[in-house]
Amino acid sequence: MNLSMKDKILQHFLQSKGEPISGQQLADELGISRTAIWKHLQTLQEEGYKFITIKKKGYQLVAAPDRVDAAKISSFLKTKRFGYSIHYFEEIDSTQTYAQKLARQGAEDGTVIIAEEQTGGKGRMQRIWHSAKGKGIWMTVIIRPNILPHQAPQLTLVAAVSVVMAMKSLYQNFTPEIKWPNDILINGKKCAGILTEMLAEMDRVDGLLIGIGINTNHELDDFPEDIQSIATSIAIEEKKKVDRAELVAEILKNLEHFTDEYVENGFTSIKTLWEEHSGTIGKRIKASTIRETIEGQAIGITDEGVLEILLDDGQVKKVYSADIEIQN
Ligand code: BTN
């Protein structure tokens, strides 16, 4: 884990779950002086953390700002390798663009780039992705599975399954559904999107950049007016604010697990999970591709993640890229 000394100290406090920690004990464990500990606590206070001193016991963390920084995420982390390198930004143009640079420089499997705010967030099909400050999860995970380029679309379905299952395990008041290919909807409104990019040569995948955007603690007013009728957030649906760092850690756990499962045992179980959590399969849909608009019943996905639509005349049509409208 590439934590700074300040973040290591913070991690101790986050993991102590509100119990006081003695300055001497911290100094001994981290191999620095008590004065150095005190200086790091001052810096943390300036960042919004609040500590009180308890006589004979040490320092107690009593308030923490709502952030998705490395120390906060790692206090929830239950992975073998994902999330051990976290690059955190208060503000960035796009975590996806930064991830491209890091991946080219050889960043390890499971490296995370995460920001409080994106000023140039990218969606699929060159769309803008609104990434309001401190409200959502705006992150890219660099993964390096040993796969061939034609298998990459299957990994994007792994990502959707990982996000939807993380939401299901943490929240009770709503049921998220995957809309093909990779949108997560709650009650018909978009809550999250996934953008996957690939670094590859003809016969080898160097890395995949799994960009995940989740509207997490938005109130309706936090969305631009033009998307207020089609967007939602976890807080709106769950009816309370949630801990973004906890959700990040849960997604990383699933992403690591399902990527490993895919590499070891193939696509079958992922495809089944994707279909089980899909709100598209079995529904009548309208698919707008660059060339045409097709209406019919979505009957399944192929092993390449391609959507199959049964047309009214009995033909089955494959759709590789389209905007989907669910009609019933
Ligand atoms: C979509 O539904 O169109 C995909 C949206 C993906 C947004 C995420 S936010 C983190 C990462 N950085 C970006 O610029 N985009 C992705």
XYZ file of C-alpha atoms and ligand atoms in Angstrom:
344
model
C 0.000 0.000 0.000
C 1.529 3.332 -1.069
C 0.235 5.378 1.896
C 2.073 8.493 3.064
C 3.002 8.717 6.765
C 0.057 11.071 7.361
C -2.315 8.564 5.709
C -0.824 5.691 7.727
C -1.574 7.604 10.929
C -5.077 8.345 9.700
C -5.612 4.704 8.794
C -4.778 3.693 12.389
C -7.454 6.086 13.677
C -10.062 4.987 11.121
C -9.454 1.352 11.986
C -9.638 2.025 15.741
C -13.361 2.853 15.187
C -13.403 5.798 17.605
C -11.165 4.263 20.320
C -8.335 6.544 21.550
C -4.756 5.707 20.492
C -1.683 6.681 22.496
C 0.791 8.976 20.742
C 3.701 6.889 22.043
C 2.208 3.643 20.731
C 1.679 5.212 17.289
C 5.202 6.641 17.277
C 6.662 3.216 18.152
C 4.590 1.359 15.566
C 5.410 3.784 12.771
C 9.032 4.371 13.792
C 8.791 8.178 14.063
C 8.909 10.655 16.974
C 5.900 11.800 19.015
C 6.520 15.333 17.743
C 6.257 14.064 14.169
C 2.964 12.348 15.047
C 1.674 15.597 16.547
C 2.646 17.556 13.400
C 0.786 15.091 11.141
C -2.289 15.367 13.392
C -2.138 19.177 12.969
C -2.116 18.770 9.178
C -5.046 16.350 9.370
C -6.951 18.882 11.506
C -6.354 21.505 8.812
C -7.897 19.061 6.300
C -11.055 18.769 8.411
C -10.335 15.812 10.736
C -11.019 16.518 14.399
C -9.047 14.924 17.241
C -9.484 15.355 20.982
C -6.965 14.418 23.678
C -8.105 11.967 26.338
C -6.055 11.965 29.517
C -3.788 8.909 29.937
C -5.258 7.338 26.755
C -4.094 9.503 23.867
C -5.800 10.980 20.829
C -9.315 10.207 19.657
C -10.689 10.859 16.159
C -14.124 12.434 16.647
C -14.978 13.786 13.183
C -13.812 13.039 9.658
C -14.525 14.951 6.451
C -16.532 13.145 3.760
C -13.700 12.131 1.394
C -12.721 9.145 -0.708
C -8.990 9.319 -0.034
C -6.572 6.395 0.172
C -6.631 6.108 3.977
C -10.434 6.084 4.097
C -10.793 3.490 1.317
C -8.071 1.253 2.724
C -9.796 1.175 6.120
C -12.603 -0.804 4.396
C -10.440 -2.778 1.951
C -10.733 -6.591 1.837
C -8.773 -7.420 -1.320
C -5.590 -9.322 -2.144
C -4.178 -6.784 -4.624
C -6.780 -4.303 -5.924
C -6.686 -0.855 -4.288
C -3.174 -1.206 -2.850
C -2.081 1.696 -5.015
C -4.543 4.599 -4.853
C -4.024 7.958 -6.589
C -6.398 10.461 -4.991
C -7.232 13.932 -6.338
C -9.408 16.737 -5.002
C -9.923 17.767 -8.622
C -8.866 16.261 -11.956
C -9.941 16.615 -15.595
C -10.704 12.903 -15.941
C -9.498 9.887 -13.946
C -9.627 7.998 -17.236
C -7.053 10.259 -18.920
C -4.746 10.100 -15.898
C -5.115 6.301 -15.784
C -3.993 6.066 -19.413
C -0.733 7.802 -18.513
C -0.177 5.632 -15.430
C -0.987 2.420 -17.299
C 1.537 3.295 -20.025
C 4.140 3.845 -17.293
C 3.487 0.310 -16.021
C 1.032 0.841 -13.126
C 0.240 -2.439 -11.397
C -2.954 -4.529 -11.688
C -5.666 -3.032 -9.471
C -4.297 0.534 -9.355
C -7.067 3.031 -8.542
C -7.361 6.658 -9.632
C -10.138 8.469 -7.788
C -11.211 12.104 -7.489
C -13.699 14.234 -5.565
C -14.467 16.169 -8.748
C -13.842 15.809 -12.487
C -13.815 18.918 -14.670
C -13.776 16.912 -17.929
C -15.514 13.640 -17.028
C -15.984 11.381 -20.070
C -18.995 9.201 -20.797
C -19.544 6.614 -23.522
C -19.969 7.831 -27.099
C -18.018 11.058 -26.446
C -20.647 12.314 -24.006
C -19.901 14.531 -21.011
C -20.091 12.830 -17.608
C -21.218 15.230 -14.862
C -18.996 14.654 -11.839
C -20.122 16.979 -9.045
C -17.664 17.709 -6.226
C -17.809 15.335 -3.266
C -21.078 13.762 -4.398
C -20.095 10.711 -6.363
C -17.576 7.993 -7.033
C -15.450 9.028 -9.979
C -12.772 6.397 -10.372
C -10.783 4.360 -12.855
C -9.320 0.966 -12.029
C -6.399 -0.253 -14.115
C -6.622 -4.009 -14.546
C -4.158 -6.280 -16.301
C -5.825 -9.656 -16.859
C -4.068 -12.109 -19.124
C -6.592 -12.053 -21.985
C -6.759 -11.519 -25.742
C -8.128 -8.263 -27.258
C -11.381 -9.899 -28.456
C -12.193 -10.862 -24.830
C -12.134 -7.246 -23.567
C -15.916 -6.620 -23.932
C -16.551 -9.516 -21.552
C -14.511 -7.706 -18.882
C -16.783 -4.670 -19.174
C -19.666 -6.945 -18.194
C -17.568 -8.157 -15.238
C -17.371 -4.518 -14.125
C -21.148 -3.997 -14.333
C -21.777 -7.178 -12.322
C -19.229 -6.011 -9.716
C -20.910 -2.619 -9.265
C -24.469 -3.906 -9.134
C -23.595 -6.664 -6.653
C -21.717 -4.209 -4.415
C -24.829 -1.999 -4.294
C -27.018 -4.994 -3.517
C -24.832 -6.132 -0.650
C -24.673 -2.679 1.009
C -28.133 -1.176 0.473
C -31.632 -2.439 1.194
C -34.109 0.111 -0.122
C -33.759 -0.354 -3.881
C -32.930 -2.911 -6.554
C -30.324 -1.783 -9.094
C -30.513 -3.239 -12.611
C -28.048 -3.340 -15.484
C -29.196 -1.750 -18.713
C -27.224 -3.028 -21.685
C -24.380 -2.587 -22.093
C -23.244 -1.118 -18.822
C -25.601 1.416 -17.271
C -26.874 0.840 -13.762
C -30.456 1.987 -13.351
C -32.609 2.318 -10.253
C -36.355 2.594 -10.826
C -35.659 3.317 -14.491
C -33.245 6.208 -13.840
C -29.492 6.176 -14.414
C -27.391 5.944 -11.270
C -24.056 4.733 -12.644
C -22.154 4.248 -15.874
C -19.049 2.362 -16.907
C -16.566 3.337 -19.587
C -13.983 0.733 -20.523
C -10.903 1.559 -22.579
C -8.196 -0.819 -23.705
C -4.444 -0.551 -24.124
C -3.527 -3.327 -26.517
C -1.380 -4.620 -29.314
C -2.800 -6.818 -32.109
C -2.488 -10.009 -30.077
C -2.134 -8.884 -26.469
C -4.008 -6.771 -23.925
C -1.649 -4.544 -21.942
C -4.343 -3.237 -19.673
C -7.962 -2.215 -19.348
C -9.112 1.062 -17.844
C -12.395 0.456 -16.075
C -13.942 3.899 -15.542
C -16.775 3.838 -13.028
C -19.021 6.820 -12.343
C -21.644 6.485 -9.603
C -24.089 9.189 -8.560
C -23.852 8.552 -4.850
C -24.862 11.362 -2.494
C -26.576 13.709 -4.960
C -29.821 15.462 -4.152
C -31.921 16.075 -7.258
C -30.700 19.702 -7.411
C -27.096 18.551 -7.721
C -27.802 17.300 -11.268
C -27.917 19.698 -14.219
C -31.557 20.532 -14.996
C -31.597 18.727 -18.341
C -30.866 15.330 -16.745
C -32.913 15.657 -13.546
C -35.764 13.554 -14.966
C -33.495 10.680 -16.088
C -30.791 10.581 -13.368
C -30.838 9.405 -9.790
C -28.407 8.699 -6.964
C -27.975 6.064 -4.277
C -28.847 8.627 -1.561
C -32.112 9.533 -3.312
C -33.140 5.879 -3.646
C -31.775 4.625 -0.309
C -33.210 7.731 1.402
C -29.976 8.480 3.242
C -26.393 9.563 2.561
C -23.989 6.648 2.226
C -20.271 6.142 2.808
C -18.602 6.414 -0.601
C -15.332 4.836 0.586
C -17.178 1.745 1.818
C -18.830 1.331 -1.603
C -15.493 1.793 -3.405
C -13.934 -0.965 -1.265
C -16.867 -3.311 -1.936
C -16.627 -2.716 -5.701
C -12.867 -3.380 -5.653
C -13.471 -6.641 -3.773
C -16.005 -7.774 -6.396
C -13.950 -6.574 -9.350
C -10.922 -8.524 -8.155
C -12.985 -11.623 -7.405
C -14.958 -11.681 -10.681
C -11.925 -10.817 -12.828
C -10.043 -13.736 -11.275
C -13.083 -15.994 -11.698
C -13.297 -14.965 -15.372
C -9.596 -15.558 -16.060
C -9.644 -18.954 -14.292
C -13.025 -20.349 -15.351
C -14.212 -18.348 -18.353
C -17.262 -16.269 -19.110
C -20.169 -18.623 -18.276
C -20.787 -17.668 -14.645
C -20.289 -13.928 -15.343
C -22.758 -14.061 -18.218
C -25.324 -15.755 -15.967
C -24.839 -13.125 -13.241
C -25.069 -10.298 -15.774
C -28.341 -11.701 -17.167
C -29.751 -12.250 -13.653
C -29.168 -8.592 -12.778
C -30.189 -7.223 -16.139
C -33.259 -5.051 -16.566
C -33.000 -5.361 -20.357
C -33.345 -9.078 -21.088
C -36.923 -10.155 -21.701
C -38.108 -6.562 -22.268
C -39.354 -4.906 -25.424
C -36.770 -2.304 -26.425
C -35.959 0.302 -29.010
C -32.277 0.328 -30.029
C -30.933 3.349 -31.904
C -27.667 2.560 -33.693
C -25.767 4.996 -35.938
C -27.509 3.474 -38.964
C -31.014 2.479 -37.870
C -33.621 2.120 -35.129
C -34.631 -1.426 -34.267
C -37.580 -2.509 -32.130
C -38.070 -5.942 -30.638
C -37.545 -8.123 -27.584
C -34.106 -8.306 -25.977
C -33.485 -12.044 -25.639
C -29.935 -12.280 -24.372
C -26.277 -11.409 -24.810
C -23.702 -13.393 -26.763
C -20.332 -14.445 -25.361
C -18.951 -11.215 -26.840
C -21.409 -9.113 -24.830
C -23.401 -8.344 -27.987
C -27.142 -7.786 -27.463
C -29.551 -10.083 -29.326
C -32.946 -8.685 -30.291
C -35.853 -10.784 -31.545
C -37.628 -8.721 -34.209
C -41.377 -8.937 -34.808
C -40.783 -10.883 -38.046
C -38.905 -13.617 -36.135
C -35.384 -12.571 -37.167
C -32.708 -12.263 -34.466
C -30.564 -9.166 -34.837
C -27.230 -8.540 -33.094
C -26.527 -5.062 -31.786
C -22.943 -4.067 -31.031
C -23.393 -0.440 -30.026
C -26.598 1.530 -29.512
C -28.707 3.664 -27.230
C -31.424 1.554 -25.676
C -34.892 2.573 -24.603
C -36.787 0.029 -22.520
C -40.480 0.022 -23.458
C -42.193 -2.197 -20.890
C -21.329 6.294 -19.354
O -22.337 5.821 -18.829
O -21.415 6.984 -20.370
C -19.987 6.010 -18.729
C -19.622 6.992 -17.665
C -18.272 6.758 -17.040
C -17.867 7.856 -16.089
C -16.615 7.537 -15.343
S -16.338 8.622 -13.989
C -14.744 7.991 -13.771
C -14.150 7.781 -15.148
N -13.529 9.003 -15.614
C -14.184 9.529 -16.655
O -13.864 10.589 -17.237
N -15.215 8.746 -16.989
C -15.312 7.581 -16.136
